[in-house]
Each structure stands twice: as C-alpha cells, then as structure tokens.
C-alpha cells in the first residue's frame, strides 16, 4: 500500500533496557546512553560493537515504561556479549509480520504518536488485524543528520 508496508522480520536478538516513569523523550535519551555504553564495551567481553539501526522504543497504551532497543549486528547474533549493566539485557524477538509506516524529519514523541494513530486508522479501515495495545517507534538516523531523515512506526500483525 502507498501509506504503509507489511514486512516479515526474522527472529533476532536486540540489546534492550527499560526506563520507567519518565517522559518518552527522556526515556529515549537515558535508554540510548545505557545501550550506547553497552556497545562501546560495557559488556562481559569488553567488545566494541558497531552501532546499528534502527533504535526502537516500545510504547504501550497507558504505560509509562519504555523499552529502548538496539539491533544486535548480524556478526554477534549467535552469541552477543552479555551486558555488565544490570539494566541492559539481550532479548530475542520472534519472527513477526509488522505493519510499517515511514516518515521523515526530526521525530518527536508527538509525531510518532500521530503517525501511529494514522497507521492504526488505515489498518482498521482496511480490515487488517493488528495488536492495538502497543507499537514500536524506529529511528534510523544520528541526531546530527539534518536532511533525508527516516523514522518508522510499527504495529505487529495478528
């Protein structure tokens, strides 16, 4: 469809942290730095890991916990170094079909919510079943990239 796509993601490992009781913007900032320290060598092997994209944030309806995640690079998928920060963990996300809506610019929490609501409306109108109680934001660019930015919102297909 022109206003969204359906992607099939394979099972994969992600480095994640949960930030509780903060605004989404502050949770993203804190979570990003915890995960950045992990990839900079704050792990059992003291291994530096390449930064990957996207950086995702799990948004659950009516919940002030935000799970921020970095995709573990393919070369580390089989055995990612274990985090030494107790707030950081490796999770395996199962294969899933995901509805994706892409947009440009600098994405604020409000813009992500607006895009997620637009995607949900489109999916409902087209009779596409999806998990409505949560969505992911996905950011692909460094904060220093000014143009041609790429952001997404994801809903999991039922």
mmCIF file with all atom_site columns, C-alpha atoms in Angstrom:
data_model
loop_
_atom_site.group_PDB
_atom_site.id
_atom_site.type_symbol
_atom_site.label_atom_id
_atom_site.label_alt_id
_atom_site.label_comp_id
_atom_site.label_asym_id
_atom_site.label_entity_id
_atom_site.label_seq_id
_atom_site.pdbx_PDB_ins_code
_atom_site.Cartn_x
_atom_site.Cartn_y
_atom_site.Cartn_z
_atom_site.occupancy
_atom_site.B_iso_or_equiv
_atom_site.pdbx_formal_charge
_atom_site.auth_seq_id
_atom_site.auth_comp_id
_atom_site.auth_asym_id
_atom_site.auth_atom_id
_atom_site.pdbx_PDB_model_num
ATOM 1   C CA . UNK A 1 1   ? 0.000   0.000   0.000  1.00 0.00 ? 1   UNK A CA 1
ATOM 2   C CA . UNK A 1 2   ? 1.203   3.528   -0.598 1.00 0.00 ? 2   UNK A CA 1
ATOM 3   C CA . UNK A 1 3   ? 0.780   4.652   3.021  1.00 0.00 ? 3   UNK A CA 1
ATOM 4   C CA . UNK A 1 4   ? 2.312   1.617   4.777  1.00 0.00 ? 4   UNK A CA 1
ATOM 5   C CA . UNK A 1 5   ? 4.124   -1.644  4.105  1.00 0.00 ? 5   UNK A CA 1
ATOM 6   C CA . UNK A 1 6   ? 3.936   -5.127  5.563  1.00 0.00 ? 6   UNK A CA 1
ATOM 7   C CA . UNK A 1 7   ? 7.375   -6.578  6.391  1.00 0.00 ? 7   UNK A CA 1
ATOM 8   C CA . UNK A 1 8   ? 8.376   -10.011 7.579  1.00 0.00 ? 8   UNK A CA 1
ATOM 9   C CA . UNK A 1 9   ? 11.117  -9.878  10.211 1.00 0.00 ? 9   UNK A CA 1
ATOM 10  C CA . UNK A 1 10  ? 13.092  -12.965 11.181 1.00 0.00 ? 10  UNK A CA 1
ATOM 11  C CA . UNK A 1 11  ? 13.851  -13.949 14.782 1.00 0.00 ? 11  UNK A CA 1
ATOM 12  C CA . UNK A 1 12  ? 16.636  -11.678 16.038 1.00 0.00 ? 12  UNK A CA 1
ATOM 13  C CA . UNK A 1 13  ? 18.403  -10.540 19.193 1.00 0.00 ? 13  UNK A CA 1
ATOM 14  C CA . UNK A 1 14  ? 18.232  -6.979  20.474 1.00 0.00 ? 14  UNK A CA 1
ATOM 15  C CA . UNK A 1 15  ? 20.071  -5.227  23.312 1.00 0.00 ? 15  UNK A CA 1
ATOM 16  C CA . UNK A 1 16  ? 17.380  -3.553  25.410 1.00 0.00 ? 16  UNK A CA 1
ATOM 17  C CA . UNK A 1 17  ? 16.747  -1.521  28.529 1.00 0.00 ? 17  UNK A CA 1
ATOM 18  C CA . UNK A 1 18  ? 13.531  -0.413  30.207 1.00 0.00 ? 18  UNK A CA 1
ATOM 19  C CA . UNK A 1 19  ? 13.223  3.145   31.505 1.00 0.00 ? 19  UNK A CA 1
ATOM 20  C CA . UNK A 1 20  ? 10.363  3.673   33.947 1.00 0.00 ? 20  UNK A CA 1
ATOM 21  C CA . UNK A 1 21  ? 8.373   6.739   34.907 1.00 0.00 ? 21  UNK A CA 1
ATOM 22  C CA . UNK A 1 22  ? 9.991   9.269   32.584 1.00 0.00 ? 22  UNK A CA 1
ATOM 23  C CA . UNK A 1 23  ? 8.647   11.100  29.561 1.00 0.00 ? 23  UNK A CA 1
ATOM 24  C CA . UNK A 1 24  ? 9.167   9.268   26.290 1.00 0.00 ? 24  UNK A CA 1
ATOM 25  C CA . UNK A 1 25  ? 11.788  11.813  25.216 1.00 0.00 ? 25  UNK A CA 1
ATOM 26  C CA . UNK A 1 26  ? 13.746  11.459  28.483 1.00 0.00 ? 26  UNK A CA 1
ATOM 27  C CA . UNK A 1 27  ? 13.379  7.643   28.419 1.00 0.00 ? 27  UNK A CA 1
ATOM 28  C CA . UNK A 1 28  ? 14.809  7.593   24.873 1.00 0.00 ? 28  UNK A CA 1
ATOM 29  C CA . UNK A 1 29  ? 17.753  9.743   25.978 1.00 0.00 ? 29  UNK A CA 1
ATOM 30  C CA . UNK A 1 30  ? 18.541  7.627   29.054 1.00 0.00 ? 30  UNK A CA 1
ATOM 31  C CA . UNK A 1 31  ? 17.960  4.343   27.229 1.00 0.00 ? 31  UNK A CA 1
ATOM 32  C CA . UNK A 1 32  ? 20.098  5.376   24.273 1.00 0.00 ? 32  UNK A CA 1
ATOM 33  C CA . UNK A 1 33  ? 23.075  6.148   26.530 1.00 0.00 ? 33  UNK A CA 1
ATOM 34  C CA . UNK A 1 34  ? 22.755  2.885   28.506 1.00 0.00 ? 34  UNK A CA 1
ATOM 35  C CA . UNK A 1 35  ? 22.755  0.936   25.235 1.00 0.00 ? 35  UNK A CA 1
ATOM 36  C CA . UNK A 1 36  ? 25.499  3.084   23.732 1.00 0.00 ? 36  UNK A CA 1
ATOM 37  C CA . UNK A 1 37  ? 27.760  2.254   26.709 1.00 0.00 ? 37  UNK A CA 1
ATOM 38  C CA . UNK A 1 38  ? 26.967  -1.448  26.144 1.00 0.00 ? 38  UNK A CA 1
ATOM 39  C CA . UNK A 1 39  ? 28.121  -1.295  22.502 1.00 0.00 ? 39  UNK A CA 1
ATOM 40  C CA . UNK A 1 40  ? 31.164  0.797   23.480 1.00 0.00 ? 40  UNK A CA 1
ATOM 41  C CA . UNK A 1 41  ? 32.440  -2.137  25.569 1.00 0.00 ? 41  UNK A CA 1
ATOM 42  C CA . UNK A 1 42  ? 30.412  -2.174  28.794 1.00 0.00 ? 42  UNK A CA 1
ATOM 43  C CA . UNK A 1 43  ? 29.876  -5.925  28.377 1.00 0.00 ? 43  UNK A CA 1
ATOM 44  C CA . UNK A 1 44  ? 31.497  -9.142  29.633 1.00 0.00 ? 44  UNK A CA 1
ATOM 45  C CA . UNK A 1 45  ? 33.851  -9.418  26.660 1.00 0.00 ? 45  UNK A CA 1
ATOM 46  C CA . UNK A 1 46  ? 34.643  -5.662  26.672 1.00 0.00 ? 46  UNK A CA 1
ATOM 47  C CA . UNK A 1 47  ? 33.819  -5.879  22.972 1.00 0.00 ? 47  UNK A CA 1
ATOM 48  C CA . UNK A 1 48  ? 33.097  -2.792  20.913 1.00 0.00 ? 48  UNK A CA 1
ATOM 49  C CA . UNK A 1 49  ? 30.043  -3.435  18.778 1.00 0.00 ? 49  UNK A CA 1
ATOM 50  C CA . UNK A 1 50  ? 29.093  -1.401  15.722 1.00 0.00 ? 50  UNK A CA 1
ATOM 51  C CA . UNK A 1 51  ? 26.117  0.890   16.133 1.00 0.00 ? 51  UNK A CA 1
ATOM 52  C CA . UNK A 1 52  ? 23.165  -0.487  14.209 1.00 0.00 ? 52  UNK A CA 1
ATOM 53  C CA . UNK A 1 53  ? 19.781  0.805   13.231 1.00 0.00 ? 53  UNK A CA 1
ATOM 54  C CA . UNK A 1 54  ? 17.019  1.058   13.944 1.00 0.00 ? 54  UNK A CA 1
ATOM 55  C CA . UNK A 1 55  ? 16.846  2.190   17.550 1.00 0.00 ? 55  UNK A CA 1
ATOM 56  C CA . UNK A 1 56  ? 13.383  1.124   18.675 1.00 0.00 ? 56  UNK A CA 1
ATOM 57  C CA . UNK A 1 57  ? 11.149  2.188   21.532 1.00 0.00 ? 57  UNK A CA 1
ATOM 58  C CA . UNK A 1 58  ? 8.204   0.084   22.683 1.00 0.00 ? 58  UNK A CA 1
ATOM 59  C CA . UNK A 1 59  ? 5.158   2.209   23.519 1.00 0.00 ? 59  UNK A CA 1
ATOM 60  C CA . UNK A 1 60  ? 2.321   0.505   25.416 1.00 0.00 ? 60  UNK A CA 1
ATOM 61  C CA . UNK A 1 61  ? -1.078  2.124   25.873 1.00 0.00 ? 61  UNK A CA 1
ATOM 62  C CA . UNK A 1 62  ? -1.433  3.750   29.280 1.00 0.00 ? 62  UNK A CA 1
ATOM 63  C CA . UNK A 1 63  ? 2.044   2.683   30.424 1.00 0.00 ? 63  UNK A CA 1
ATOM 64  C CA . UNK A 1 64  ? 4.974   4.905   31.440 1.00 0.00 ? 64  UNK A CA 1
ATOM 65  C CA . UNK A 1 65  ? 7.609   2.188   30.926 1.00 0.00 ? 65  UNK A CA 1
ATOM 66  C CA . UNK A 1 66  ? 9.555   2.498   27.681 1.00 0.00 ? 66  UNK A CA 1
ATOM 67  C CA . UNK A 1 67  ? 11.725  -0.305  26.291 1.00 0.00 ? 67  UNK A CA 1
ATOM 68  C CA . UNK A 1 68  ? 14.542  1.077   24.158 1.00 0.00 ? 68  UNK A CA 1
ATOM 69  C CA . UNK A 1 69  ? 16.485  -1.351  21.972 1.00 0.00 ? 69  UNK A CA 1
ATOM 70  C CA . UNK A 1 70  ? 19.435  -1.576  19.579 1.00 0.00 ? 70  UNK A CA 1
ATOM 71  C CA . UNK A 1 71  ? 19.515  -4.322  16.965 1.00 0.00 ? 71  UNK A CA 1
ATOM 72  C CA . UNK A 1 72  ? 22.438  -6.677  17.641 1.00 0.00 ? 72  UNK A CA 1
ATOM 73  C CA . UNK A 1 73  ? 24.634  -6.760  14.486 1.00 0.00 ? 73  UNK A CA 1
ATOM 74  C CA . UNK A 1 74  ? 24.486  -9.950  12.429 1.00 0.00 ? 74  UNK A CA 1
ATOM 75  C CA . UNK A 1 75  ? 28.037  -10.997 13.380 1.00 0.00 ? 75  UNK A CA 1
ATOM 76  C CA . UNK A 1 76  ? 27.017  -11.041 17.076 1.00 0.00 ? 76  UNK A CA 1
ATOM 77  C CA . UNK A 1 77  ? 23.526  -12.568 16.694 1.00 0.00 ? 77  UNK A CA 1
ATOM 78  C CA . UNK A 1 78  ? 24.659  -16.099 17.665 1.00 0.00 ? 78  UNK A CA 1
ATOM 79  C CA . UNK A 1 79  ? 26.296  -15.035 20.916 1.00 0.00 ? 79  UNK A CA 1
ATOM 80  C CA . UNK A 1 80  ? 26.015  -11.362 21.799 1.00 0.00 ? 80  UNK A CA 1
ATOM 81  C CA . UNK A 1 81  ? 28.336  -10.218 24.592 1.00 0.00 ? 81  UNK A CA 1
ATOM 82  C CA . UNK A 1 82  ? 26.435  -10.140 27.885 1.00 0.00 ? 82  UNK A CA 1
ATOM 83  C CA . UNK A 1 83  ? 25.859  -6.653  29.312 1.00 0.00 ? 83  UNK A CA 1
ATOM 84  C CA . UNK A 1 84  ? 27.574  -5.777  32.599 1.00 0.00 ? 84  UNK A CA 1
ATOM 85  C CA . UNK A 1 85  ? 24.970  -3.098  33.389 1.00 0.00 ? 85  UNK A CA 1
ATOM 86  C CA . UNK A 1 86  ? 22.091  -4.873  35.150 1.00 0.00 ? 86  UNK A CA 1
ATOM 87  C CA . UNK A 1 87  ? 19.622  -2.513  33.416 1.00 0.00 ? 87  UNK A CA 1
ATOM 88  C CA . UNK A 1 88  ? 20.652  -3.778  29.965 1.00 0.00 ? 88  UNK A CA 1
ATOM 89  C CA . UNK A 1 89  ? 19.585  -7.193  28.678 1.00 0.00 ? 89  UNK A CA 1
ATOM 90  C CA . UNK A 1 90  ? 19.625  -9.230  25.488 1.00 0.00 ? 90  UNK A CA 1
ATOM 91  C CA . UNK A 1 91  ? 16.201  -10.227 24.230 1.00 0.00 ? 91  UNK A CA 1
ATOM 92  C CA . UNK A 1 92  ? 15.179  -12.429 21.350 1.00 0.00 ? 92  UNK A CA 1
ATOM 93  C CA . UNK A 1 93  ? 12.261  -11.135 19.346 1.00 0.00 ? 93  UNK A CA 1
ATOM 94  C CA . UNK A 1 94  ? 10.415  -13.858 17.488 1.00 0.00 ? 94  UNK A CA 1
ATOM 95  C CA . UNK A 1 95  ? 9.801   -13.674 13.751 1.00 0.00 ? 95  UNK A CA 1
ATOM 96  C CA . UNK A 1 96  ? 6.827   -11.436 13.036 1.00 0.00 ? 96  UNK A CA 1
ATOM 97  C CA . UNK A 1 97  ? 4.834   -9.729  10.329 1.00 0.00 ? 97  UNK A CA 1
ATOM 98  C CA . UNK A 1 98  ? 4.911   -5.985  11.007 1.00 0.00 ? 98  UNK A CA 1
ATOM 99  C CA . UNK A 1 99  ? 2.944   -3.121  9.503  1.00 0.00 ? 99  UNK A CA 1
ATOM 100 C CA . UNK A 1 100 ? 5.305   -0.189  8.958  1.00 0.00 ? 100 UNK A CA 1
ATOM 101 C CA . UNK A 1 101 ? 4.619   3.483   8.294  1.00 0.00 ? 101 UNK A CA 1
ATOM 102 C CA . UNK A 1 102 ? 7.640   5.624   7.349  1.00 0.00 ? 102 UNK A CA 1
ATOM 103 C CA . UNK A 1 103 ? 8.072   9.382   7.652  1.00 0.00 ? 103 UNK A CA 1
ATOM 104 C CA . UNK A 1 104 ? 10.862  11.944  7.516  1.00 0.00 ? 104 UNK A CA 1
ATOM 105 C CA . UNK A 1 105 ? 12.067  14.846  9.620  1.00 0.00 ? 105 UNK A CA 1
ATOM 106 C CA . UNK A 1 106 ? 13.008  15.001  13.284 1.00 0.00 ? 106 UNK A CA 1
ATOM 107 C CA . UNK A 1 107 ? 10.579  12.726  15.114 1.00 0.00 ? 107 UNK A CA 1
ATOM 108 C CA . UNK A 1 108 ? 9.180   13.921  18.425 1.00 0.00 ? 108 UNK A CA 1
ATOM 109 C CA . UNK A 1 109 ? 7.118   11.679  20.701 1.00 0.00 ? 109 UNK A CA 1
ATOM 110 C CA . UNK A 1 110 ? 4.063   13.627  19.469 1.00 0.00 ? 110 UNK A CA 1
ATOM 111 C CA . UNK A 1 111 ? 4.967   12.984  15.829 1.00 0.00 ? 111 UNK A CA 1
ATOM 112 C CA . UNK A 1 112 ? 5.456   9.246   16.495 1.00 0.00 ? 112 UNK A CA 1
ATOM 113 C CA . UNK A 1 113 ? 2.040   9.110   18.201 1.00 0.00 ? 113 UNK A CA 1
ATOM 114 C CA . UNK A 1 114 ? 0.422   10.999  15.335 1.00 0.00 ? 114 UNK A CA 1
ATOM 115 C CA . UNK A 1 115 ? 1.955   8.606   12.754 1.00 0.00 ? 115 UNK A CA 1
ATOM 116 C CA . UNK A 1 116 ? 0.983   5.535   14.831 1.00 0.00 ? 116 UNK A CA 1
ATOM 117 C CA . UNK A 1 117 ? -2.605  6.796   15.065 1.00 0.00 ? 117 UNK A CA 1
ATOM 118 C CA . UNK A 1 118 ? -2.665  7.364   11.293 1.00 0.00 ? 118 UNK A CA 1
ATOM 119 C CA . UNK A 1 119 ? -1.341  3.843   10.656 1.00 0.00 ? 119 UNK A CA 1
ATOM 120 C CA . UNK A 1 120 ? -3.858  2.317   13.095 1.00 0.00 ? 120 UNK A CA 1
ATOM 121 C CA . UNK A 1 121 ? -6.709  4.176   11.366 1.00 0.00 ? 121 UNK A CA 1
ATOM 122 C CA . UNK A 1 122 ? -5.582  2.952   7.921  1.00 0.00 ? 122 UNK A CA 1
ATOM 123 C CA . UNK A 1 123 ? -5.227  -0.656  9.122  1.00 0.00 ? 123 UNK A CA 1
ATOM 124 C CA . UNK A 1 124 ? -8.694  -0.616  10.755 1.00 0.00 ? 124 UNK A CA 1
ATOM 125 C CA . UNK A 1 125 ? -10.244 0.869   7.613  1.00 0.00 ? 125 UNK A CA 1
ATOM 126 C CA . UNK A 1 126 ? -8.679  -1.902  5.525  1.00 0.00 ? 126 UNK A CA 1
ATOM 127 C CA . UNK A 1 127 ? -9.732  -4.650  7.942  1.00 0.00 ? 127 UNK A CA 1
ATOM 128 C CA . UNK A 1 128 ? -6.144  -5.588  8.781  1.00 0.00 ? 128 UNK A CA 1
ATOM 129 C CA . UNK A 1 129 ? -5.949  -7.254  12.229 1.00 0.00 ? 129 UNK A CA 1
ATOM 130 C CA . UNK A 1 130 ? -3.096  -5.943  14.387 1.00 0.00 ? 130 UNK A CA 1
ATOM 131 C CA . UNK A 1 131 ? -2.079  -5.685  18.045 1.00 0.00 ? 131 UNK A CA 1
ATOM 132 C CA . UNK A 1 132 ? -3.525  -2.301  19.006 1.00 0.00 ? 132 UNK A CA 1
ATOM 133 C CA . UNK A 1 133 ? -2.270  -2.127  22.610 1.00 0.00 ? 133 UNK A CA 1
ATOM 134 C CA . UNK A 1 134 ? 1.349   -1.364  21.687 1.00 0.00 ? 134 UNK A CA 1
ATOM 135 C CA . UNK A 1 135 ? 3.525   -0.053  18.886 1.00 0.00 ? 135 UNK A CA 1
ATOM 136 C CA . UNK A 1 136 ? 7.222   0.496   18.274 1.00 0.00 ? 136 UNK A CA 1
ATOM 137 C CA . UNK A 1 137 ? 8.956   3.653   17.141 1.00 0.00 ? 137 UNK A CA 1
ATOM 138 C CA . UNK A 1 138 ? 12.026  3.108   14.974 1.00 0.00 ? 138 UNK A CA 1
ATOM 139 C CA . UNK A 1 139 ? 14.681  5.735   14.359 1.00 0.00 ? 139 UNK A CA 1
ATOM 140 C CA . UNK A 1 140 ? 17.384  5.281   11.757 1.00 0.00 ? 140 UNK A CA 1
ATOM 141 C CA . UNK A 1 141 ? 19.486  8.446   11.928 1.00 0.00 ? 141 UNK A CA 1
ATOM 142 C CA . UNK A 1 142 ? 22.072  10.089  14.138 1.00 0.00 ? 142 UNK A CA 1
ATOM 143 C CA . UNK A 1 143 ? 20.801  13.255  15.822 1.00 0.00 ? 143 UNK A CA 1
ATOM 144 C CA . UNK A 1 144 ? 23.479  15.049  13.769 1.00 0.00 ? 144 UNK A CA 1
ATOM 145 C CA . UNK A 1 145 ? 21.917  14.094  10.433 1.00 0.00 ? 145 UNK A CA 1
ATOM 146 C CA . UNK A 1 146 ? 19.870  17.071  9.306  1.00 0.00 ? 146 UNK A CA 1
ATOM 147 C CA . UNK A 1 147 ? 18.305  16.024  6.000  1.00 0.00 ? 147 UNK A CA 1
ATOM 148 C CA . UNK A 1 148 ? 16.601  12.976  4.490  1.00 0.00 ? 148 UNK A CA 1
ATOM 149 C CA . UNK A 1 149 ? 15.853  11.501  7.912  1.00 0.00 ? 149 UNK A CA 1
ATOM 150 C CA . UNK A 1 150 ? 13.999  8.169   8.171  1.00 0.00 ? 150 UNK A CA 1
ATOM 151 C CA . UNK A 1 151 ? 11.626  7.207   11.003 1.00 0.00 ? 151 UNK A CA 1
ATOM 152 C CA . UNK A 1 152 ? 9.002   4.494   11.315 1.00 0.00 ? 152 UNK A CA 1
ATOM 153 C CA . UNK A 1 153 ? 6.154   3.277   13.491 1.00 0.00 ? 153 UNK A CA 1
ATOM 154 C CA . UNK A 1 154 ? 5.449   -0.456  13.708 1.00 0.00 ? 154 UNK A CA 1
ATOM 155 C CA . UNK A 1 155 ? 2.323   -2.416  14.584 1.00 0.00 ? 155 UNK A CA 1
ATOM 156 C CA . UNK A 1 156 ? 2.511   -6.206  14.808 1.00 0.00 ? 156 UNK A CA 1
ATOM 157 C CA . UNK A 1 157 ? 0.079   -8.117  12.599 1.00 0.00 ? 157 UNK A CA 1
ATOM 158 C CA . UNK A 1 158 ? -2.304  -10.501 14.402 1.00 0.00 ? 158 UNK A CA 1
#
